[in-house]
Coordinates of C-alpha atoms in Angstrom, one line a residue:
M495 CA 128.1 105.0 87.5
P496 CA 128.5 105.0 84.0
V497 CA 125.6 102.5 81.8
T498 CA 126.7 99.1 81.3
E499 CA 124.0 97.3 79.7
K500 CA 121.8 98.7 76.6
I501 CA 118.7 97.2 76.8
E502 CA 117.3 96.4 73.6
L503 CA 114.0 97.8 73.4
Q504 CA 111.8 99.0 70.0
D505 CA 110.6 102.3 71.1
P506 CA 113.6 103.6 73.5
T507 CA 111.8 106.6 74.8
L508 CA 109.6 104.3 76.8
L509 CA 113.1 103.7 79.3
R510 CA 113.5 106.7 81.3
D511 CA 115.7 107.9 84.3
S512 CA 113.6 111.2 85.9
L513 CA 111.3 111.7 88.2
F514 CA 107.5 112.5 86.8
I515 CA 106.3 115.0 88.3
A516 CA 103.3 116.9 87.7
G517 CA 103.3 115.8 83.7
E518 CA 106.8 116.3 84.2
W519 CA 109.6 114.4 83.7
T520 CA 112.1 116.3 86.0
P521 CA 115.5 115.5 87.3
S522 CA 115.4 115.2 91.8
S523 CA 116.0 118.9 93.3
D524 CA 119.3 117.5 94.2
D525 CA 120.6 115.7 91.5
S526 CA 121.3 112.5 93.5
R527 CA 120.3 109.1 91.4
T528 CA 120.7 105.6 92.1
V529 CA 121.7 102.8 90.3
V530 CA 119.6 100.1 88.7
T531 CA 121.6 96.9 88.1
N532 CA 120.4 93.8 86.0
P533 CA 120.3 91.3 89.0
A534 CA 121.2 88.1 85.8
T535 CA 124.3 90.1 85.2
G536 CA 125.5 92.5 87.4
Q537 CA 125.8 95.0 85.4
V538 CA 124.5 98.8 85.4
I539 CA 120.8 99.3 83.0
A540 CA 120.3 102.6 84.2
E541 CA 120.8 105.7 87.1
V542 CA 117.4 107.6 88.1
S543 CA 117.2 110.1 89.8
M544 CA 116.2 109.9 93.7
A545 CA 113.7 112.5 94.6
T546 CA 114.1 115.4 97.9
A547 CA 111.4 115.6 100.3
E548 CA 111.0 119.0 98.1
D549 CA 110.1 117.0 95.6
V550 CA 107.1 114.4 97.4
Q551 CA 105.5 117.5 98.5
R552 CA 105.2 119.1 94.9
A553 CA 103.6 116.0 93.5
I554 CA 101.4 115.7 96.5
N555 CA 100.9 119.8 95.7
F556 CA 99.8 119.5 92.1
A557 CA 98.0 116.9 93.0
D558 CA 95.6 118.3 94.8
S559 CA 95.2 121.2 92.7
A560 CA 94.8 118.7 90.1
F561 CA 92.0 116.3 92.1
K562 CA 88.4 118.6 92.2
S563 CA 88.7 118.3 87.8
W564 CA 89.7 114.7 87.9
A565 CA 87.1 114.1 90.3
Q566 CA 84.3 115.7 88.8
M567 CA 85.6 114.3 85.3
T568 CA 82.2 111.9 83.8
A569 CA 82.9 108.3 85.3
I570 CA 82.7 107.8 80.9
A571 CA 85.4 110.1 80.6
R572 CA 88.0 108.6 82.5
A573 CA 87.2 105.2 81.8
K574 CA 87.7 106.3 77.5
I575 CA 91.5 108.1 79.7
M576 CA 91.9 104.6 80.9
R577 CA 90.9 102.5 78.6
N578 CA 93.8 103.8 76.2
W579 CA 96.2 103.1 79.4
F580 CA 95.8 100.0 79.3
Q581 CA 96.0 99.7 75.1
L582 CA 98.9 100.7 74.9
T583 CA 100.1 98.3 77.5
L584 CA 99.0 95.6 75.7
D585 CA 100.4 97.5 72.6
N586 CA 104.2 97.7 74.4
V587 CA 103.8 93.9 76.3
E588 CA 107.6 93.1 74.6
D589 CA 109.3 96.0 75.0
L590 CA 107.7 96.8 79.0
A591 CA 108.6 92.9 79.5
R592 CA 111.9 93.4 78.7
I593 CA 112.2 96.3 80.5
L594 CA 110.3 94.6 83.7
T595 CA 113.1 90.9 83.3
S596 CA 116.0 93.2 82.8
E597 CA 115.4 95.1 86.2
Q598 CA 114.1 92.3 87.8
G599 CA 115.0 88.9 86.6
K600 CA 112.6 86.7 85.9
P601 CA 111.8 85.2 82.7
L602 CA 110.2 86.9 79.7
A603 CA 108.0 84.4 79.8
E604 CA 106.5 85.7 83.2
A605 CA 107.1 88.9 82.5
R606 CA 105.2 89.4 79.3
A607 CA 102.1 87.7 81.4
E608 CA 103.0 89.8 84.5
I609 CA 102.2 93.1 82.1
I610 CA 99.4 91.7 80.0
Y611 CA 97.7 90.4 84.0
G612 CA 98.2 94.3 85.5
A613 CA 97.0 95.5 82.2
G614 CA 93.7 93.6 83.4
F615 CA 93.2 95.7 85.9
I616 CA 93.3 99.4 84.5
E617 CA 91.1 97.1 81.6
W618 CA 88.8 96.5 84.6
Y619 CA 88.7 99.5 86.3
A620 CA 87.8 102.1 83.7
E621 CA 84.6 100.0 83.0
E622 CA 84.0 100.1 87.0
G623 CA 84.3 103.0 87.9
K624 CA 81.1 103.4 85.5
R625 CA 78.7 101.5 88.4
L626 CA 80.4 103.2 91.7
Y627 CA 76.6 103.9 92.4
G628 CA 74.7 104.4 96.4
E629 CA 71.5 103.7 97.3
T630 CA 68.6 105.4 98.4
I631 CA 68.0 103.8 102.4
P632 CA 63.6 104.0 103.2
T633 CA 62.4 107.1 105.0
N634 CA 62.2 107.0 109.2
V635 CA 60.8 110.3 108.7
V636 CA 57.2 110.9 106.5
G637 CA 58.8 114.1 104.7
R638 CA 62.3 112.6 104.8
R639 CA 64.3 111.1 102.3
L640 CA 67.8 109.0 102.9
L641 CA 70.0 108.3 100.4
T642 CA 74.2 107.5 99.8
I643 CA 76.3 108.5 97.5
R644 CA 80.4 107.4 96.6
Q645 CA 82.8 110.2 95.9
P646 CA 87.2 109.9 95.6
I647 CA 88.8 110.0 99.0
G648 CA 91.0 112.5 97.6
V649 CA 94.9 112.3 96.5
T650 CA 96.1 109.5 97.3
A651 CA 99.5 107.4 97.1
A652 CA 101.1 103.7 96.4
I653 CA 104.1 102.1 97.9
T654 CA 104.9 98.9 96.2
P655 CA 107.7 96.1 96.2
W656 CA 110.5 95.2 93.6
N657 CA 108.8 91.1 92.9
F658 CA 105.7 92.7 90.6
P659 CA 107.3 95.7 89.3
M660 CA 103.9 96.7 86.9
A661 CA 101.3 94.4 87.8
M662 CA 101.4 96.4 91.3
I663 CA 101.1 100.0 89.7
A664 CA 98.6 99.4 87.6
R665 CA 96.7 97.3 91.0
K666 CA 96.7 100.1 92.7
A667 CA 96.1 102.7 90.2
G668 CA 93.8 101.5 87.8
P669 CA 90.7 101.8 91.1
A670 CA 92.2 104.9 92.3
L671 CA 91.9 106.6 88.2
A672 CA 89.0 104.7 88.4
A673 CA 87.8 106.2 91.3
G674 CA 88.3 109.9 90.5
C675 CA 91.5 110.3 92.6
P676 CA 95.1 111.0 92.3
M677 CA 98.1 108.4 92.5
I678 CA 102.0 109.6 93.6
I679 CA 103.6 105.9 93.5
K680 CA 106.7 105.1 94.9
P681 CA 108.5 101.8 93.2
A682 CA 111.1 99.8 95.5
T683 CA 114.8 101.8 94.0
D684 CA 115.5 98.1 92.9
T685 CA 113.1 98.3 90.2
P686 CA 111.4 101.5 89.3
L687 CA 112.0 101.8 85.5
S688 CA 108.7 99.8 84.5
A689 CA 106.6 102.5 86.9
L690 CA 108.6 104.9 84.7
A691 CA 107.6 103.1 81.3
M692 CA 103.9 102.2 83.0
A693 CA 103.6 106.3 84.1
V694 CA 105.1 107.0 79.9
L695 CA 102.6 105.5 78.5
A696 CA 100.2 107.3 80.7
E697 CA 101.1 110.7 79.6
R698 CA 100.6 109.3 76.4
A699 CA 96.6 107.7 76.8
G700 CA 95.7 111.2 78.1
V701 CA 96.0 110.9 82.0
P702 CA 95.6 114.5 82.6
K703 CA 99.4 116.6 84.9
G704 CA 99.0 116.0 88.4
I705 CA 97.0 112.6 88.4
L706 CA 100.0 110.5 88.3
S707 CA 102.7 110.8 89.3
V708 CA 106.2 108.4 90.4
I709 CA 108.9 109.7 92.1
V710 CA 111.1 106.9 93.2
G711 CA 114.1 107.4 96.1
N712 CA 114.6 106.8 99.3
P713 CA 111.6 104.9 101.5
K714 CA 111.8 106.7 105.2
I715 CA 112.0 110.1 103.2
I716 CA 109.3 109.8 100.8
G717 CA 107.6 107.4 102.8
G718 CA 108.1 109.6 106.3
K719 CA 106.5 112.6 103.4
I720 CA 103.4 110.2 102.4
T721 CA 102.5 109.3 105.7
S722 CA 102.7 112.4 107.4
S723 CA 100.7 114.4 104.6
S724 CA 96.8 115.4 105.6
V725 CA 96.4 115.7 101.8
I726 CA 96.6 112.6 101.4
R727 CA 93.9 110.5 102.5
A728 CA 95.0 106.5 101.1
L729 CA 97.2 104.8 101.3
S730 CA 97.9 101.7 99.6
F731 CA 101.0 99.6 99.9
T732 CA 103.1 96.1 99.1
G733 CA 105.7 94.6 101.0
S734 CA 106.7 92.8 104.1
T735 CA 104.6 93.0 107.3
E736 CA 107.4 95.0 109.7
V737 CA 106.8 97.7 106.6
G738 CA 103.6 97.5 107.1
K739 CA 103.4 98.0 110.3
K740 CA 105.4 101.1 110.7
L741 CA 102.9 102.5 108.1
M742 CA 99.9 101.6 109.6
A743 CA 101.0 103.3 112.8
D744 CA 102.6 105.9 111.0
C745 CA 99.0 107.2 109.3
A746 CA 96.9 106.9 112.2
G747 CA 98.3 110.9 113.1
T748 CA 96.8 112.0 110.3
V749 CA 94.1 108.7 110.5
K750 CA 94.2 107.6 106.5
K751 CA 92.8 105.2 105.3
V752 CA 95.0 102.4 104.3
A753 CA 95.7 99.3 102.2
M754 CA 98.3 96.8 103.4
E755 CA 99.1 93.8 101.6
L756 CA 101.5 91.6 103.5
G757 CA 103.8 88.8 104.1
G758 CA 102.6 85.5 103.9
N759 CA 103.5 81.6 104.6
A760 CA 100.9 79.8 102.8
P761 CA 100.8 75.9 102.9
L762 CA 100.1 73.6 100.4
I763 CA 98.2 71.1 100.9
V764 CA 97.9 67.3 99.3
F765 CA 95.9 65.6 100.6
D766 CA 95.8 61.1 99.7
D767 CA 92.6 61.8 97.0
A768 CA 94.5 64.7 95.4
D769 CA 95.5 63.7 91.3
I770 CA 99.1 63.7 91.9
E771 CA 100.5 65.0 88.5
L772 CA 97.7 68.1 89.4
A773 CA 99.2 68.7 92.5
V774 CA 102.9 68.7 91.3
N775 CA 101.4 70.9 89.1
G776 CA 100.8 73.5 91.4
V777 CA 103.0 73.4 93.9
I778 CA 105.5 74.4 90.1
A779 CA 103.5 77.3 89.9
S780 CA 102.8 78.4 93.2
K781 CA 106.7 77.7 94.9
F782 CA 109.2 78.3 91.4
R783 CA 107.0 81.1 89.8
N784 CA 110.0 84.6 90.2
S785 CA 112.1 81.7 91.3
G786 CA 110.3 81.5 94.6
Q787 CA 109.7 85.3 95.4
T788 CA 105.8 85.9 95.3
C789 CA 104.0 86.4 98.6
V790 CA 101.9 83.8 97.3
C791 CA 104.4 81.9 97.2
A792 CA 103.7 78.2 98.3
N793 CA 105.6 78.6 101.3
R794 CA 105.1 75.3 103.3
I795 CA 104.3 71.8 101.2
L796 CA 101.6 69.8 103.5
V797 CA 102.1 66.2 101.9
Q798 CA 100.0 62.7 103.5
S799 CA 101.7 60.3 104.3
S800 CA 100.1 57.7 102.4
I801 CA 101.1 59.2 99.3
H802 CA 105.0 61.1 100.2
N803 CA 107.0 59.0 98.5
E804 CA 104.5 59.1 95.9
F805 CA 104.3 62.7 95.6
I806 CA 108.6 63.8 96.2
E807 CA 109.3 60.9 93.1
A808 CA 107.2 63.0 90.8
L809 CA 108.0 66.3 92.6
I810 CA 112.0 65.9 91.7
N811 CA 111.2 65.3 88.3
A812 CA 109.2 68.4 87.5
V813 CA 112.2 70.4 89.6
A814 CA 114.9 68.9 87.8
Q815 CA 113.5 70.1 84.6
L816 CA 114.1 73.5 86.3
K817 CA 116.4 75.8 84.1
V818 CA 118.4 78.4 85.9
G819 CA 119.5 81.6 83.9
N820 CA 119.1 84.7 82.9
G821 CA 115.6 86.1 82.2
L822 CA 116.0 87.7 78.7
N823 CA 117.0 83.5 77.7
D824 CA 114.0 82.0 75.9
D825 CA 114.9 78.8 77.4
T826 CA 115.0 79.7 81.3
S827 CA 112.3 79.3 83.7
Q828 CA 114.3 80.4 86.5
G829 CA 115.5 84.1 86.8
P830 CA 117.8 85.3 89.7
L831 CA 116.9 85.9 92.8
I832 CA 117.2 90.0 93.8
N833 CA 120.3 90.5 95.2
E834 CA 122.9 89.5 97.4
M835 CA 120.8 89.2 101.0
A836 CA 117.5 87.2 99.2
I837 CA 119.9 84.4 98.1
D838 CA 121.5 85.1 102.3
K839 CA 117.9 84.0 103.4
V840 CA 117.5 81.0 101.5
H841 CA 120.6 79.5 102.1
A842 CA 119.9 80.8 105.7
H843 CA 116.3 78.3 105.3
V844 CA 118.6 75.6 104.4
E845 CA 121.7 75.1 106.3
D846 CA 118.6 75.9 109.6
A847 CA 116.7 72.8 108.2
L848 CA 119.2 70.5 107.5
S849 CA 120.8 71.1 111.2
G850 CA 117.5 70.1 112.7
G851 CA 116.9 67.3 110.6
G852 CA 116.0 67.8 106.5
K853 CA 116.8 65.5 104.1
L854 CA 117.8 67.8 101.0
I855 CA 116.8 65.7 98.1
L856 CA 117.6 68.0 95.7
G857 CA 119.2 71.7 94.9
G858 CA 120.8 73.1 97.8
K859 CA 123.0 75.9 96.7
R860 CA 123.4 78.6 93.8
A861 CA 123.6 76.9 90.8
S862 CA 126.8 76.9 88.7
I863 CA 126.9 80.0 86.8
G864 CA 126.6 82.0 90.5
G865 CA 125.4 85.9 90.1
T866 CA 122.3 85.0 92.9
F867 CA 120.8 82.5 91.1
Y868 CA 120.5 79.4 92.9
E869 CA 119.2 76.0 92.7
P870 CA 115.6 74.9 93.1
T871 CA 115.4 72.7 96.1
I872 CA 113.8 70.5 98.2
I873 CA 113.8 69.1 101.6
T874 CA 112.2 66.4 103.4
N875 CA 111.7 65.7 106.3
V876 CA 110.5 69.4 107.2
N877 CA 109.1 69.9 110.9
E878 CA 106.9 72.9 112.5
D879 CA 110.5 74.5 114.4
M880 CA 112.1 75.5 111.0
L881 CA 112.7 78.7 109.6
V882 CA 111.1 77.2 106.8
S883 CA 107.8 76.7 108.3
R884 CA 107.7 79.9 110.1
E885 CA 109.4 82.0 108.7
E886 CA 108.3 83.4 104.5
T887 CA 111.7 82.6 102.3
F888 CA 110.9 84.0 99.3
G889 CA 113.4 82.3 97.0
P890 CA 112.8 78.5 95.5
L891 CA 113.3 76.1 98.0
A892 CA 110.3 73.6 98.6
G893 CA 110.1 72.4 102.1
V894 CA 108.3 69.2 102.4
I895 CA 106.2 68.4 105.8
K896 CA 104.3 65.3 106.0
F897 CA 101.1 64.5 107.8
E898 CA 98.9 61.6 108.7
T899 CA 95.1 63.7 109.1
E900 CA 93.2 66.1 107.5
E901 CA 93.1 67.6 111.0
E902 CA 96.5 67.5 111.2
A903 CA 97.0 69.8 108.0
I904 CA 94.4 72.4 108.8
R905 CA 96.6 72.7 112.8
I906 CA 99.7 73.0 110.5
A907 CA 98.4 75.4 107.5
N908 CA 97.0 77.4 110.6
A909 CA 99.7 77.8 112.6
T910 CA 101.2 81.1 112.0
P911 CA 101.3 84.5 112.4
F912 CA 100.2 85.0 108.0
G913 CA 96.8 84.6 106.5
L914 CA 97.5 85.6 102.9
A915 CA 97.4 82.1 100.3
A916 CA 97.0 78.9 100.9
Y917 CA 97.0 75.6 98.9
F918 CA 95.3 72.5 98.7
F919 CA 94.5 69.2 97.1
T920 CA 92.1 67.0 96.8
S921 CA 88.8 65.3 94.6
D922 CA 86.9 65.0 98.1
L923 CA 84.0 67.1 97.2
G924 CA 83.1 67.2 101.0
R925 CA 86.8 67.9 101.8
T926 CA 86.9 71.3 99.5
W927 CA 84.2 72.8 101.9
R928 CA 85.6 72.0 105.3
V929 CA 88.8 72.6 104.5
G930 CA 88.1 75.6 102.4
E931 CA 86.1 77.0 105.0
A932 CA 88.7 76.1 108.0
L933 CA 92.1 77.9 106.3
E934 CA 92.5 81.3 107.9
A935 CA 93.9 82.8 104.3
G936 CA 92.1 85.4 102.1
V937 CA 92.6 83.3 98.8
I938 CA 92.4 79.6 98.4
G939 CA 93.4 77.5 95.7
I940 CA 91.8 73.9 95.4
N941 CA 93.6 72.4 92.7
T942 CA 95.8 75.7 91.6
G943 CA 98.7 76.9 91.9
L944 CA 97.1 80.5 90.1
I945 CA 95.0 82.2 91.7
S946 CA 95.4 85.7 91.0
Y947 CA 92.6 87.7 88.7
E948 CA 91.6 90.9 88.6
G949 CA 88.0 90.5 88.7
A950 CA 88.3 88.4 92.3
P951 CA 88.9 89.6 95.6
F952 CA 92.4 89.3 96.2
G953 CA 94.0 90.2 100.3
G954 CA 95.2 88.8 103.5
I955 CA 93.2 88.4 107.1
K956 CA 95.7 88.0 110.5
E957 CA 99.3 89.8 109.7
S958 CA 99.1 89.6 105.9
G959 CA 96.8 92.8 106.1
V960 CA 93.7 94.9 105.2
G961 CA 92.2 95.5 102.6
R962 CA 91.6 93.9 99.1
E963 CA 93.3 95.0 95.9
G964 CA 90.7 93.8 92.8
S965 CA 87.6 92.7 91.5
L966 CA 84.0 95.7 92.8
H967 CA 86.2 95.6 96.4
G968 CA 89.4 97.1 95.4
I969 CA 87.7 100.5 94.1
D970 CA 86.3 101.1 97.8
E971 CA 90.2 101.6 98.8
F972 CA 89.7 105.0 97.1
L973 CA 85.6 105.7 98.1
E974 CA 84.3 107.8 100.3
I975 CA 80.5 107.3 101.4
K976 CA 78.2 109.6 101.9
Y977 CA 74.7 109.7 103.7
L978 CA 72.2 112.7 102.3
C979 CA 69.5 113.1 105.0
I980 CA 67.0 115.3 103.0
D981 CA 63.9 116.7 104.9
G982 CA 61.1 119.5 104.3
L983 CA 60.2 116.9 101.7
T984 CA 56.4 117.5 102.9
E985 CA 53.0 116.1 101.5
K986 CA 50.5 117.6 99.7

């Protein structure tokens, strides 16, 4: 299918449609390709090569042969290359943002923010790689010394999602490369262009051949090769809990280290002592960013009964200001959903809530401009049995649950197998600590709807995943601790 919509770029060479393996841009071994469309227009923006099992194995083999020299390079030398990559990313923010918006749909302002946020991980880990300290341990035997060193785990792989197609690349490749590990990246087939553009910049930055590969293709083919390979020692995945469980099981055969950032069902609690304007802003930031297509999206809005009506009125006023449209338009604040399946899921949640007694306050249908655009939606009188309370909606639907007491809010918030993010708004210092400690989630936002930062650990508990990304903890996913016991050091 021919390209029908051109992405206008200052540097057209950032737009690639080939596989990036061993530092070379190459078509797939069987010449198969997949179509990438702009979800805002439905037009074809690229045809990208689809990797075969043979292509994946070639990437693995090259990464394995390149590992030793990269691992033995000094951390300072690796950091210099990574800082080049970071700076090139910042230098090309506008082009990268246009690529990202064209394939994913989010507004340009959000795309720019994602690029800058993602670049922060490359910069952070360029420096963190210099601080991979070991430790000395008090001896247990005279004439013996005990110590540990931290070493790169080996060849690594990442499987990344379509909702943050650049940031998830940087959040995984940054620590892997800084630790001394090659990484093979499989981006989502809906949004491969951002990953390929990042590979262009990595190549320009001086990342050696074989250290970073980007392979687009069938998830079953690529995932099967990655999980079964004894060469690949660690897998980092962001996506659904269902797929994460399958990957974890498949990795068991070779006992890989896995980092899994999986699905969420984040509660956002507004207590009666909250600043209502601040809480509404928090809901807009958390619930409606990326049209509700984030894993840390506020999925359930819990509001204390005494302020419920006042809060709903303020929320209606704020949500009504959101402009739905093509993300490439400057005035757009809500882009399209990624595809028809996403639309179907949001609408199913809306219909289920209304059939169960929910009250539609705003939205509730496809936007008038058609395509995969959906109106920002508010439903009140939501209960715990509705789909919007039990499943991750991944769309612009705010379902509001009324509660009476702090204890009730905590119980409702924790009544889920997921535990990625949670939010609450209060002006009570004691409540800040009580609720912060009681909520079962790996990331808690208090009086804010925006919680991500490269210097802070990000990850879930329960069925929302294992491991952490970001901060000094994120690099541990790509390291092994080796214990050295040195004997024979007898005293004179």
